[in-house]
Amino acid sequence: MSLTSPISTTDAAGRGVRLEIDHVGKVFGVETDKPFEALRPLKIDIQPGEFVAVVGPSGCGKSTLMLMVAGLLEPTSGTIRVGGKPLTGAMTDVGIVFQDHLLMYFRTAEDNVLLQGVIRKLPMAPVRERTRELFDRLGLSADAAKRYPHQLSGGMRQRVSLARALVLRPSVLLMDEPFGALDALTRLQVRYDLERLWMNDRPTVLFITHSVEEAVGLADRVLVMSPSPGRVIEELRIDIPRPRPLELGEDPALVEYSKRIYEHFSRLGVIRRDGATAALGGRQADA
Ligand SMILES: Nc1ncnc2c1ncn2[C@@H]1O[C@H](COP(=O)(O)OP(=O)(O)OP(=O)(O)O)[C@@H](O)[C@H]1O
Ligand SMILES: [Mg+2]
């Protein structure tokens, strides 16, 4: 994405770039007498336009990984390459969605999205047009666009932050539990909308989630992480044709993939078959 050229609203060519996470690990407090290994060095090679989901228990280092990929946190080891070039600071051609919407309370929904163009000094007409298109596709009315974040529902706010992430058609989209706070129906709808928006532009996606079904439902490839310190224990290629239906829950392939992932979590003690949930964070995996 050039920072000065107007954005196109019709370009359907894939925009994604290759994203290489090459033996990237994180130890917090390296200088102290109590260093903590949050993430074992891991290697993930994401192809241009690929949709990769990472699913893992709480505390295994998913957000740490995502912050490092965004260039907002320095890895202790390894290199991140974007389009073949080592990342040395905050990624710029990127859309990020966090679990909390992080919208500015003093700007309307629309102005929160437009701000992306304003801070980059872009010609605003195409940014406005793209914002309208995204609001329309995400089911946000013209009335909702004029409201302030506190006047919107949680689901609407999360859609606005998705629009904000996509407005400049970034080549990389990073999402950390973006739909965690949404009710089941809204979550279903936003997953459906996200897939279609992604299919249009094909940015490279790293999507982090606790939800096994969401990971399988959205991704081309799912990486399963162990409890802390996180490492990838399985990689599943998801062979479900796109676009995928709204109600994917009953799909036999989805059920089969999900079962396989739950088996790992069960083996690692993340979930137990007696109905209780084990303590999830902060312990070492032994598998
Ligand atoms: N700045 C920090 N300093 C020290 N420890 C940290 C820091 N940030 C995260 N950690 C620790 O690193 C581990 C991984 O944290 P992280 O937030 O990446 O987990 P997560 O997989 O995203 O969890 P969740 O699913 O609950 O969001 C946790 O034990 C956390 O306490
Ligand atoms: Mg997290």
PDB file of C-alpha atoms and ligand atoms in Angstrom:
ATOM      1  CA  MET A   1       0.000   0.000   0.000  1.00  0.00           C
ATOM      2  CA  SER A   2       1.492   3.287  -0.996  1.00  0.00           C
ATOM      3  CA  LEU A   3       0.838   5.945   1.570  1.00  0.00           C
ATOM      4  CA  THR A   4       0.194   8.625  -1.001  1.00  0.00           C
ATOM      5  CA  SER A   5      -1.719   6.848  -3.752  1.00  0.00           C
ATOM      6  CA  PRO A   6      -5.495   6.767  -3.546  1.00  0.00           C
ATOM      7  CA  ILE A   7      -6.917   3.410  -2.590  1.00  0.00           C
ATOM      8  CA  SER A   8      -8.729   1.402  -5.198  1.00  0.00           C
ATOM      9  CA  THR A   9     -12.211   0.171  -4.491  1.00  0.00           C
ATOM     10  CA  THR A  10     -12.321  -2.383  -7.255  1.00  0.00           C
ATOM     11  CA  ASP A  11      -8.961  -4.118  -7.223  1.00  0.00           C
ATOM     12  CA  ALA A  12      -9.649  -7.799  -6.683  1.00  0.00           C
ATOM     13  CA  ALA A  13      -6.047  -8.929  -7.092  1.00  0.00           C
ATOM     14  CA  GLY A  14      -4.549 -10.583  -4.053  1.00  0.00           C
ATOM     15  CA  ARG A  15      -2.800  -8.076  -1.829  1.00  0.00           C
ATOM     16  CA  GLY A  16      -1.228 -10.446   0.621  1.00  0.00           C
ATOM     17  CA  VAL A  17       2.502 -10.718   1.136  1.00  0.00           C
ATOM     18  CA  ARG A  18       4.468 -13.607   2.556  1.00  0.00           C
ATOM     19  CA  LEU A  19       4.813 -13.457   6.322  1.00  0.00           C
ATOM     20  CA  GLU A  20       7.676 -15.424   7.826  1.00  0.00           C
ATOM     21  CA  ILE A  21       7.972 -15.966  11.543  1.00  0.00           C
ATOM     22  CA  ASP A  22      11.398 -17.493  11.693  1.00  0.00           C
ATOM     23  CA  HIS A  23      12.313 -19.048  15.050  1.00  0.00           C
ATOM     24  CA  VAL A  24      10.703 -16.166  16.894  1.00  0.00           C
ATOM     25  CA  GLY A  25      10.594 -16.534  20.671  1.00  0.00           C
ATOM     26  CA  LYS A  26      10.009 -14.306  23.663  1.00  0.00           C
ATOM     27  CA  VAL A  27      11.448 -14.333  27.146  1.00  0.00           C
ATOM     28  CA  PHE A  28      10.172 -11.596  29.448  1.00  0.00           C
ATOM     29  CA  GLY A  29      12.522 -10.238  32.095  1.00  0.00           C
ATOM     30  CA  VAL A  30      15.722 -11.513  30.468  1.00  0.00           C
ATOM     31  CA  GLU A  31      17.714  -8.990  32.483  1.00  0.00           C
ATOM     32  CA  THR A  32      16.189 -10.092  35.781  1.00  0.00           C
ATOM     33  CA  ASP A  33      16.841 -13.137  37.959  1.00  0.00           C
ATOM     34  CA  LYS A  34      13.361 -14.430  37.056  1.00  0.00           C
ATOM     35  CA  PRO A  35      13.168 -14.621  33.270  1.00  0.00           C
ATOM     36  CA  PHE A  36       9.893 -16.023  31.946  1.00  0.00           C
ATOM     37  CA  GLU A  37       9.668 -17.858  28.650  1.00  0.00           C
ATOM     38  CA  ALA A  38       6.321 -16.784  27.164  1.00  0.00           C
ATOM     39  CA  LEU A  39       6.885 -18.265  23.729  1.00  0.00           C
ATOM     40  CA  ARG A  40       9.220 -21.037  22.578  1.00  0.00           C
ATOM     41  CA  PRO A  41      10.938 -20.080  19.315  1.00  0.00           C
ATOM     42  CA  LEU A  42       8.520 -20.984  16.577  1.00  0.00           C
ATOM     43  CA  LYS A  43       8.519 -21.048  12.838  1.00  0.00           C
ATOM     44  CA  ILE A  44       5.426 -20.172  10.827  1.00  0.00           C
ATOM     45  CA  ASP A  45       5.580 -19.462   7.136  1.00  0.00           C
ATOM     46  CA  ILE A  46       2.393 -17.827   5.862  1.00  0.00           C
ATOM     47  CA  GLN A  47       1.985 -17.624   2.116  1.00  0.00           C
ATOM     48  CA  PRO A  48       0.711 -14.471   0.380  1.00  0.00           C
ATOM     49  CA  GLY A  49      -3.050 -14.284   0.837  1.00  0.00           C
ATOM     50  CA  GLU A  50      -3.211 -17.276   3.145  1.00  0.00           C
ATOM     51  CA  PHE A  51      -5.553 -17.297   6.155  1.00  0.00           C
ATOM     52  CA  VAL A  52      -3.820 -18.865   9.141  1.00  0.00           C
ATOM     53  CA  ALA A  53      -5.499 -19.270  12.506  1.00  0.00           C
ATOM     54  CA  VAL A  54      -3.685 -19.960  15.764  1.00  0.00           C
ATOM     55  CA  VAL A  55      -5.659 -21.641  18.486  1.00  0.00           C
ATOM     56  CA  GLY A  56      -4.281 -22.237  21.933  1.00  0.00           C
ATOM     57  CA  PRO A  57      -5.088 -22.094  25.630  1.00  0.00           C
ATOM     58  CA  SER A  58      -5.039 -18.894  27.632  1.00  0.00           C
ATOM     59  CA  GLY A  59      -1.548 -17.698  28.498  1.00  0.00           C
ATOM     60  CA  CYS A  60       0.279 -19.750  25.861  1.00  0.00           C
ATOM     61  CA  GLY A  61       1.713 -16.622  24.229  1.00  0.00           C
ATOM     62  CA  LYS A  62      -0.725 -15.867  21.398  1.00  0.00           C
ATOM     63  CA  SER A  63      -0.984 -12.122  22.034  1.00  0.00           C
ATOM     64  CA  THR A  64       2.764 -11.963  22.590  1.00  0.00           C
ATOM     65  CA  LEU A  65       3.237 -13.530  19.153  1.00  0.00           C
ATOM     66  CA  MET A  66       0.786 -11.154  17.556  1.00  0.00           C
ATOM     67  CA  LEU A  67       2.421  -8.060  19.110  1.00  0.00           C
ATOM     68  CA  MET A  68       5.804  -9.210  17.834  1.00  0.00           C
ATOM     69  CA  VAL A  69       4.448  -9.791  14.327  1.00  0.00           C
ATOM     70  CA  ALA A  70       2.911  -6.308  14.376  1.00  0.00           C
ATOM     71  CA  GLY A  71       6.363  -4.986  15.282  1.00  0.00           C
ATOM     72  CA  LEU A  72       5.082  -3.592  18.590  1.00  0.00           C
ATOM     73  CA  LEU A  73       7.136  -5.931  20.791  1.00  0.00           C
ATOM     74  CA  GLU A  74      10.692  -7.007  20.184  1.00  0.00           C
ATOM     75  CA  PRO A  75      11.356 -10.747  19.951  1.00  0.00           C
ATOM     76  CA  THR A  76      14.100 -12.199  22.138  1.00  0.00           C
ATOM     77  CA  SER A  77      15.137 -14.461  19.300  1.00  0.00           C
ATOM     78  CA  GLY A  78      14.427 -14.967  15.626  1.00  0.00           C
ATOM     79  CA  THR A  79      13.363 -12.790  12.725  1.00  0.00           C
ATOM     80  CA  ILE A  80      10.042 -11.720  11.244  1.00  0.00           C
ATOM     81  CA  ARG A  81      10.037 -11.067   7.517  1.00  0.00           C
ATOM     82  CA  VAL A  82       7.248  -9.315   5.652  1.00  0.00           C
ATOM     83  CA  GLY A  83       7.349  -9.747   1.893  1.00  0.00           C
ATOM     84  CA  GLY A  84      10.910 -11.064   2.313  1.00  0.00           C
ATOM     85  CA  LYS A  85      12.148  -8.010   4.267  1.00  0.00           C
ATOM     86  CA  PRO A  86      13.080  -8.235   7.943  1.00  0.00           C
ATOM     87  CA  LEU A  87      10.696  -6.277  10.146  1.00  0.00           C
ATOM     88  CA  THR A  88      12.572  -3.633  12.102  1.00  0.00           C
ATOM     89  CA  GLY A  89       9.803  -1.500  13.596  1.00  0.00           C
ATOM     90  CA  ALA A  90       6.025  -1.283  13.706  1.00  0.00           C
ATOM     91  CA  MET A  91       4.431  -2.793  10.602  1.00  0.00           C
ATOM     92  CA  THR A  92       2.735  -0.096   8.527  1.00  0.00           C
ATOM     93  CA  ASP A  93       0.830  -1.856   5.751  1.00  0.00           C
ATOM     94  CA  VAL A  94      -1.277  -3.756   8.251  1.00  0.00           C
ATOM     95  CA  GLY A  95      -4.769  -3.846   9.728  1.00  0.00           C
ATOM     96  CA  ILE A  96      -5.027  -4.887  13.360  1.00  0.00           C
ATOM     97  CA  VAL A  97      -8.095  -5.936  15.327  1.00  0.00           C
ATOM     98  CA  PHE A  98      -7.749  -6.535  19.040  1.00  0.00           C
ATOM     99  CA  GLN A  99     -10.185  -8.168  21.417  1.00  0.00           C
ATOM    100  CA  ASP A 100     -11.139  -4.727  22.725  1.00  0.00           C
ATOM    101  CA  HIS A 101     -12.332  -2.482  19.954  1.00  0.00           C
ATOM    102  CA  LEU A 102     -10.021   0.401  21.022  1.00  0.00           C
ATOM    103  CA  LEU A 103     -12.109   2.996  19.200  1.00  0.00           C
ATOM    104  CA  MET A 104     -11.693   6.655  20.073  1.00  0.00           C
ATOM    105  CA  TYR A 105     -14.670   7.615  22.213  1.00  0.00           C
ATOM    106  CA  PHE A 106     -14.741  11.211  20.966  1.00  0.00           C
ATOM    107  CA  ARG A 107     -15.000  10.303  17.279  1.00  0.00           C
ATOM    108  CA  THR A 108     -18.048   8.856  15.555  1.00  0.00           C
ATOM    109  CA  ALA A 109     -17.902   5.327  14.123  1.00  0.00           C
ATOM    110  CA  GLU A 110     -17.283   6.727  10.668  1.00  0.00           C
ATOM    111  CA  ASP A 111     -14.626   9.171  11.857  1.00  0.00           C
ATOM    112  CA  ASN A 112     -12.787   6.394  13.657  1.00  0.00           C
ATOM    113  CA  VAL A 113     -12.403   4.604  10.335  1.00  0.00           C
ATOM    114  CA  LEU A 114     -11.639   7.736   8.304  1.00  0.00           C
ATOM    115  CA  LEU A 115      -8.855   8.598  10.727  1.00  0.00           C
ATOM    116  CA  GLN A 116      -6.713   5.927   9.026  1.00  0.00           C
ATOM    117  CA  GLY A 117      -6.708   8.051   5.892  1.00  0.00           C
ATOM    118  CA  VAL A 118      -6.350  11.341   7.759  1.00  0.00           C
ATOM    119  CA  ILE A 119      -3.180  10.355   9.632  1.00  0.00           C
ATOM    120  CA  ARG A 120      -1.589   9.141   6.405  1.00  0.00           C
ATOM    121  CA  LYS A 121      -2.656  12.284   4.551  1.00  0.00           C
ATOM    122  CA  LEU A 122      -4.437  10.271   1.855  1.00  0.00           C
ATOM    123  CA  PRO A 123      -6.904  11.775  -0.605  1.00  0.00           C
ATOM    124  CA  MET A 124     -10.108  11.300   1.386  1.00  0.00           C
ATOM    125  CA  ALA A 125     -12.731  10.693  -1.328  1.00  0.00           C
ATOM    126  CA  PRO A 126     -11.723   7.043  -1.954  1.00  0.00           C
ATOM    127  CA  VAL A 127     -11.293   6.455   1.791  1.00  0.00           C
ATOM    128  CA  ARG A 128     -14.842   7.727   2.358  1.00  0.00           C
ATOM    129  CA  GLU A 129     -16.161   5.544  -0.416  1.00  0.00           C
ATOM    130  CA  ARG A 130     -14.387   2.479   0.940  1.00  0.00           C
ATOM    131  CA  THR A 131     -15.665   3.245   4.467  1.00  0.00           C
ATOM    132  CA  ARG A 132     -19.237   3.418   3.167  1.00  0.00           C
ATOM    133  CA  GLU A 133     -18.768   0.172   1.264  1.00  0.00           C
ATOM    134  CA  LEU A 134     -17.395  -1.603   4.354  1.00  0.00           C
ATOM    135  CA  PHE A 135     -20.137  -0.284   6.628  1.00  0.00           C
ATOM    136  CA  ASP A 136     -22.664  -1.468   4.114  1.00  0.00           C
ATOM    137  CA  ARG A 137     -21.125  -4.924   3.821  1.00  0.00           C
ATOM    138  CA  LEU A 138     -20.821  -5.226   7.580  1.00  0.00           C
ATOM    139  CA  GLY A 139     -24.433  -4.243   8.134  1.00  0.00           C
ATOM    140  CA  LEU A 140     -23.721  -0.862   9.759  1.00  0.00           C
ATOM    141  CA  SER A 141     -26.382   1.662   8.828  1.00  0.00           C
ATOM    142  CA  ALA A 142     -25.814   5.329   7.921  1.00  0.00           C
ATOM    143  CA  ASP A 143     -27.309   6.138  11.324  1.00  0.00           C
ATOM    144  CA  ALA A 144     -24.824   3.857  13.114  1.00  0.00           C
ATOM    145  CA  ALA A 145     -21.962   5.496  11.208  1.00  0.00           C
ATOM    146  CA  LYS A 146     -22.818   8.836  12.845  1.00  0.00           C
ATOM    147  CA  ARG A 147     -22.975   7.473  16.384  1.00  0.00           C
ATOM    148  CA  TYR A 148     -20.199   7.551  18.980  1.00  0.00           C
ATOM    149  CA  PRO A 149     -18.763   4.251  20.230  1.00  0.00           C
ATOM    150  CA  HIS A 150     -20.707   4.356  23.519  1.00  0.00           C
ATOM    151  CA  GLN A 151     -23.938   4.594  21.505  1.00  0.00           C
ATOM    152  CA  LEU A 152     -23.216   1.328  19.674  1.00  0.00           C
ATOM    153  CA  SER A 153     -23.628  -2.286  20.774  1.00  0.00           C
ATOM    154  CA  GLY A 154     -20.524  -4.391  21.389  1.00  0.00           C
ATOM    155  CA  GLY A 155     -21.060  -6.229  18.110  1.00  0.00           C
ATOM    156  CA  MET A 156     -21.366  -2.963  16.196  1.00  0.00           C
ATOM    157  CA  ARG A 157     -18.208  -1.572  17.785  1.00  0.00           C
ATOM    158  CA  GLN A 158     -16.299  -4.691  16.781  1.00  0.00           C
ATOM    159  CA  ARG A 159     -17.563  -4.317  13.200  1.00  0.00           C
ATOM    160  CA  VAL A 160     -16.356  -0.719  13.191  1.00  0.00           C
ATOM    161  CA  SER A 161     -12.916  -1.860  14.297  1.00  0.00           C
ATOM    162  CA  LEU A 162     -12.948  -4.479  11.536  1.00  0.00           C
ATOM    163  CA  ALA A 163     -13.813  -1.745   9.028  1.00  0.00           C
ATOM    164  CA  ARG A 164     -10.989   0.375  10.433  1.00  0.00           C
ATOM    165  CA  ALA A 165      -8.547  -2.508   9.938  1.00  0.00           C
ATOM    166  CA  LEU A 166      -9.677  -3.113   6.348  1.00  0.00           C
ATOM    167  CA  VAL A 167     -10.258   0.425   5.108  1.00  0.00           C
ATOM    168  CA  LEU A 168      -6.857   0.887   3.477  1.00  0.00           C
ATOM    169  CA  ARG A 169      -6.815  -2.634   2.057  1.00  0.00           C
ATOM    170  CA  PRO A 170      -3.722  -3.707   3.965  1.00  0.00           C
ATOM    171  CA  SER A 171      -1.571  -6.568   2.735  1.00  0.00           C
ATOM    172  CA  VAL A 172      -1.515  -8.087   6.232  1.00  0.00           C
ATOM    173  CA  LEU A 173      -4.398  -8.474   8.661  1.00  0.00           C
ATOM    174  CA  LEU A 174      -3.632  -9.366  12.283  1.00  0.00           C
ATOM    175  CA  MET A 175      -6.513 -10.303  14.541  1.00  0.00           C
ATOM    176  CA  ASP A 176      -6.273 -11.203  18.208  1.00  0.00           C
ATOM    177  CA  GLU A 177      -9.496 -12.711  19.565  1.00  0.00           C
ATOM    178  CA  PRO A 178     -11.465 -10.144  17.587  1.00  0.00           C
ATOM    179  CA  PHE A 179     -14.852 -11.735  18.235  1.00  0.00           C
ATOM    180  CA  GLY A 180     -14.274 -12.989  21.765  1.00  0.00           C
ATOM    181  CA  ALA A 181     -16.734 -10.611  23.375  1.00  0.00           C
ATOM    182  CA  LEU A 182     -19.545 -11.112  20.872  1.00  0.00           C
ATOM    183  CA  ASP A 183     -22.698 -13.150  21.320  1.00  0.00           C
ATOM    184  CA  ALA A 184     -22.904 -16.388  19.332  1.00  0.00           C
ATOM    185  CA  LEU A 185     -25.183 -15.084  16.567  1.00  0.00           C
ATOM    186  CA  THR A 186     -23.219 -11.898  15.958  1.00  0.00           C
ATOM    187  CA  ARG A 187     -20.023 -13.924  15.999  1.00  0.00           C
ATOM    188  CA  LEU A 188     -21.402 -16.219  13.318  1.00  0.00           C
ATOM    189  CA  GLN A 189     -22.391 -13.291  11.144  1.00  0.00           C
ATOM    190  CA  VAL A 190     -19.097 -11.428  11.516  1.00  0.00           C
ATOM    191  CA  ARG A 191     -17.155 -14.601  10.690  1.00  0.00           C
ATOM    192  CA  TYR A 192     -19.242 -14.972   7.542  1.00  0.00           C
ATOM    193  CA  ASP A 193     -18.719 -11.325   6.556  1.00  0.00           C
ATOM    194  CA  LEU A 194     -15.009 -11.429   7.300  1.00  0.00           C
ATOM    195  CA  GLU A 195     -14.485 -14.437   5.035  1.00  0.00           C
ATOM    196  CA  ARG A 196     -16.142 -12.654   2.143  1.00  0.00           C
ATOM    197  CA  LEU A 197     -14.240  -9.421   2.682  1.00  0.00           C
ATOM    198  CA  TRP A 198     -10.981 -11.361   2.892  1.00  0.00           C
ATOM    199  CA  MET A 199     -11.805 -13.248  -0.325  1.00  0.00           C
ATOM    200  CA  ASN A 200     -12.132  -9.925  -2.126  1.00  0.00           C
ATOM    201  CA  ASP A 201      -8.661  -8.592  -1.392  1.00  0.00           C
ATOM    202  CA  ARG A 202      -6.819 -11.627  -0.086  1.00  0.00           C
ATOM    203  CA  PRO A 203      -4.620 -10.015   2.529  1.00  0.00           C
ATOM    204  CA  THR A 204      -2.401 -12.414   4.450  1.00  0.00           C
ATOM    205  CA  VAL A 205      -4.153 -13.149   7.742  1.00  0.00           C
ATOM    206  CA  LEU A 206      -2.912 -14.215  11.156  1.00  0.00           C
ATOM    207  CA  PHE A 207      -6.001 -14.835  13.260  1.00  0.00           C
ATOM    208  CA  ILE A 208      -5.727 -15.701  16.927  1.00  0.00           C
ATOM    209  CA  THR A 209      -8.551 -17.328  18.817  1.00  0.00           C
ATOM    210  CA  HIS A 210      -9.572 -19.547  21.707  1.00  0.00           C
ATOM    211  CA  SER A 211     -12.383 -20.944  19.610  1.00  0.00           C
ATOM    212  CA  VAL A 212     -11.595 -24.188  17.843  1.00  0.00           C
ATOM    213  CA  GLU A 213     -14.706 -23.986  15.646  1.00  0.00           C
ATOM    214  CA  GLU A 214     -13.956 -20.405  14.659  1.00  0.00           C
ATOM    215  CA  ALA A 215     -10.365 -21.280  13.707  1.00  0.00           C
ATOM    216  CA  VAL A 216     -11.477 -24.239  11.603  1.00  0.00           C
ATOM    217  CA  GLY A 217     -14.409 -22.304  10.148  1.00  0.00           C
ATOM    218  CA  LEU A 218     -12.262 -19.434   8.904  1.00  0.00           C
ATOM    219  CA  ALA A 219      -8.779 -20.645   8.139  1.00  0.00           C
ATOM    220  CA  ASP A 220      -6.886 -22.326   5.337  1.00  0.00           C
ATOM    221  CA  ARG A 221      -4.534 -23.662   7.989  1.00  0.00           C
ATOM    222  CA  VAL A 222      -4.880 -23.984  11.755  1.00  0.00           C
ATOM    223  CA  LEU A 223      -1.899 -24.067  14.092  1.00  0.00           C
ATOM    224  CA  VAL A 224      -2.556 -25.613  17.476  1.00  0.00           C
ATOM    225  CA  MET A 225      -0.471 -24.341  20.373  1.00  0.00           C
ATOM    226  CA  SER A 226       0.512 -26.059  23.593  1.00  0.00           C
ATOM    227  CA  PRO A 227       0.008 -24.436  27.008  1.00  0.00           C
ATOM    228  CA  SER A 228       2.734 -22.064  28.216  1.00  0.00           C
ATOM    229  CA  PRO A 229       5.411 -21.756  26.996  1.00  0.00           C
ATOM    230  CA  GLY A 230       3.588 -21.951  23.709  1.00  0.00           C
ATOM    231  CA  ARG A 231       4.814 -23.922  20.765  1.00  0.00           C
ATOM    232  CA  VAL A 232       3.042 -25.322  17.728  1.00  0.00           C
ATOM    233  CA  ILE A 233       2.023 -28.929  18.340  1.00  0.00           C
ATOM    234  CA  GLU A 234      -0.070 -29.512  15.250  1.00  0.00           C
ATOM    235  CA  GLU A 235      -0.765 -27.964  11.909  1.00  0.00           C
ATOM    236  CA  LEU A 236      -3.997 -28.767  10.088  1.00  0.00           C
ATOM    237  CA  ARG A 237      -4.790 -27.802   6.526  1.00  0.00           C
ATOM    238  CA  ILE A 238      -8.527 -27.124   6.355  1.00  0.00           C
ATOM    239  CA  ASP A 239     -10.053 -28.484   3.224  1.00  0.00           C
ATOM    240  CA  ILE A 240     -13.528 -26.944   3.340  1.00  0.00           C
ATOM    241  CA  PRO A 241     -14.556 -25.167   0.129  1.00  0.00           C
ATOM    242  CA  ARG A 242     -15.082 -21.396   0.125  1.00  0.00           C
ATOM    243  CA  PRO A 243     -17.140 -19.384   0.525  1.00  0.00           C
ATOM    244  CA  ARG A 244     -18.248 -21.319   3.557  1.00  0.00           C
ATOM    245  CA  PRO A 245     -21.872 -21.279   4.707  1.00  0.00           C
ATOM    246  CA  LEU A 246     -23.124 -19.219   7.629  1.00  0.00           C
ATOM    247  CA  GLU A 247     -24.047 -22.261   9.678  1.00  0.00           C
ATOM    248  CA  LEU A 248     -20.936 -24.350   9.511  1.00  0.00           C
ATOM    249  CA  GLY A 249     -21.399 -25.972  12.900  1.00  0.00           C
ATOM    250  CA  GLU A 250     -22.887 -29.191  11.555  1.00  0.00           C
ATOM    251  CA  ASP A 251     -20.431 -29.621   8.696  1.00  0.00           C
ATOM    252  CA  PRO A 252     -18.889 -33.115   9.078  1.00  0.00           C
ATOM    253  CA  ALA A 253     -15.440 -31.864   8.029  1.00  0.00           C
ATOM    254  CA  LEU A 254     -15.559 -29.071  10.620  1.00  0.00           C
ATOM    255  CA  VAL A 255     -16.632 -31.514  13.303  1.00  0.00           C
ATOM    256  CA  GLU A 256     -13.799 -33.885  12.367  1.00  0.00           C
ATOM    257  CA  TYR A 257     -11.073 -31.186  12.404  1.00  0.00           C
ATOM    258  CA  SER A 258     -12.388 -29.772  15.672  1.00  0.00           C
ATOM    259  CA  LYS A 259     -12.410 -33.192  17.286  1.00  0.00           C
ATOM    260  CA  ARG A 260      -8.783 -33.647  16.397  1.00  0.00           C
ATOM    261  CA  ILE A 261      -7.831 -30.335  17.994  1.00  0.00           C
ATOM    262  CA  TYR A 262      -9.859 -31.062  21.141  1.00  0.00           C
ATOM    263  CA  GLU A 263      -8.031 -34.378  21.427  1.00  0.00           C
ATOM    264  CA  HIS A 264      -4.741 -32.479  21.696  1.00  0.00           C
ATOM    265  CA  PHE A 265      -6.135 -30.187  24.370  1.00  0.00           C
ATOM    266  CA  SER A 266      -7.525 -33.149  26.211  1.00  0.00           C
ATOM    267  CA  ARG A 267      -4.172 -34.981  26.057  1.00  0.00           C
ATOM    268  CA  LEU A 268      -2.396 -31.879  27.351  1.00  0.00           C
ATOM    269  CA  GLY A 269      -4.877 -31.449  30.201  1.00  0.00           C
ATOM    270  CA  VAL A 270      -6.195 -28.133  28.903  1.00  0.00           C
ATOM    271  CA  ILE A 271      -9.672 -29.657  28.947  1.00  0.00           C
ATOM    272  CA  ARG A 272     -10.830 -32.623  30.981  1.00  0.00           C
ATOM    273  CA  ARG A 273     -13.502 -35.124  30.086  1.00  0.00           C
ATOM    274  CA  ASP A 274     -15.039 -35.093  33.582  1.00  0.00           C
ATOM    275  CA  GLY A 275     -16.708 -31.766  32.845  1.00  0.00           C
ATOM    276  CA  ALA A 276     -14.313 -29.522  34.778  1.00  0.00           C
ATOM    277  CA  THR A 277     -11.895 -27.184  33.038  1.00  0.00           C
ATOM    278  CA  ALA A 278      -8.283 -27.332  34.150  1.00  0.00           C
ATOM    279  CA  ALA A 279      -6.370 -24.206  35.144  1.00  0.00           C
ATOM    280  CA  LEU A 280      -5.395 -22.882  31.776  1.00  0.00           C
ATOM    281  CA  GLY A 281      -2.528 -20.458  32.082  1.00  0.00           C
ATOM    282  CA  GLY A 282       1.022 -20.227  33.270  1.00  0.00           C
ATOM    283  CA  ARG A 283       2.121 -23.834  33.446  1.00  0.00           C
ATOM    284  CA  GLN A 284       4.642 -25.791  31.508  1.00  0.00           C
ATOM    285  CA  ALA A 285       3.518 -28.328  28.894  1.00  0.00           C
ATOM    286  CA  ASP A 286       4.894 -31.799  29.354  1.00  0.00           C
ATOM    287  CA  ALA A 287       3.866 -33.280  26.039  1.00  0.00           C
TER     288      ALA A 287
HETATM  289  N1  LIG B   1       4.928  -7.648  29.382  1.00  0.00           N
HETATM  290  C1  LIG B   1       4.960  -8.829  29.997  1.00  0.00           C
HETATM  291  N2  LIG B   1       5.808  -9.080  31.015  1.00  0.00           N
HETATM  292  C2  LIG B   1       5.851 -10.276  31.623  1.00  0.00           C
HETATM  293  N3  LIG B   1       5.087 -11.323  31.279  1.00  0.00           N
HETATM  294  C3  LIG B   1       4.220 -11.138  30.283  1.00  0.00           C
HETATM  295  C4  LIG B   1       4.097  -9.898  29.584  1.00  0.00           C
HETATM  296  N4  LIG B   1       3.147 -10.023  28.634  1.00  0.00           N
HETATM  297  C5  LIG B   1       2.690 -11.271  28.743  1.00  0.00           C
HETATM  298  N5  LIG B   1       3.327 -11.955  29.716  1.00  0.00           N
HETATM  299  C6  LIG B   1       3.111 -13.346  30.110  1.00  0.00           C
HETATM  300  O1  LIG B   1       3.353 -14.156  28.971  1.00  0.00           O
HETATM  301  C7  LIG B   1       2.430 -15.228  28.925  1.00  0.00           C
HETATM  302  C8  LIG B   1       1.725 -15.192  27.585  1.00  0.00           C
HETATM  303  O2  LIG B   1       0.871 -14.046  27.561  1.00  0.00           O
HETATM  304  P1  LIG B   1      -0.079 -13.748  26.312  1.00  0.00           P
HETATM  305  O3  LIG B   1      -0.822 -12.517  26.619  1.00  0.00           O
HETATM  306  O4  LIG B   1       0.739 -13.773  25.088  1.00  0.00           O
HETATM  307  O5  LIG B   1      -1.027 -15.021  26.344  1.00  0.00           O
HETATM  308  P2  LIG B   1      -2.291 -15.385  25.432  1.00  0.00           P
HETATM  309  O6  LIG B   1      -2.032 -16.719  24.833  1.00  0.00           O
HETATM  310  O7  LIG B   1      -2.585 -14.260  24.533  1.00  0.00           O
HETATM  311  O8  LIG B   1      -3.440 -15.522  26.531  1.00  0.00           O
HETATM  312  P3  LIG B   1      -5.022 -15.178  26.392  1.00  0.00           P
HETATM  313  O9  LIG B   1      -5.567 -16.276  25.535  1.00  0.00           O
HETATM  314  O10 LIG B   1      -5.523 -15.281  27.801  1.00  0.00           O
HETATM  315  O11 LIG B   1      -5.181 -13.837  25.778  1.00  0.00           O
HETATM  316  C9  LIG B   1       1.498 -15.055  30.115  1.00  0.00           C
HETATM  317  O12 LIG B   1       1.933 -15.906  31.167  1.00  0.00           O
HETATM  318  C10 LIG B   1       1.655 -13.601  30.495  1.00  0.00           C
HETATM  319  O13 LIG B   1       1.472 -13.408  31.866  1.00  0.00           O
HETATM  320 MG    MG B   2      -4.190 -12.903  24.374  1.00  0.00          MG
END
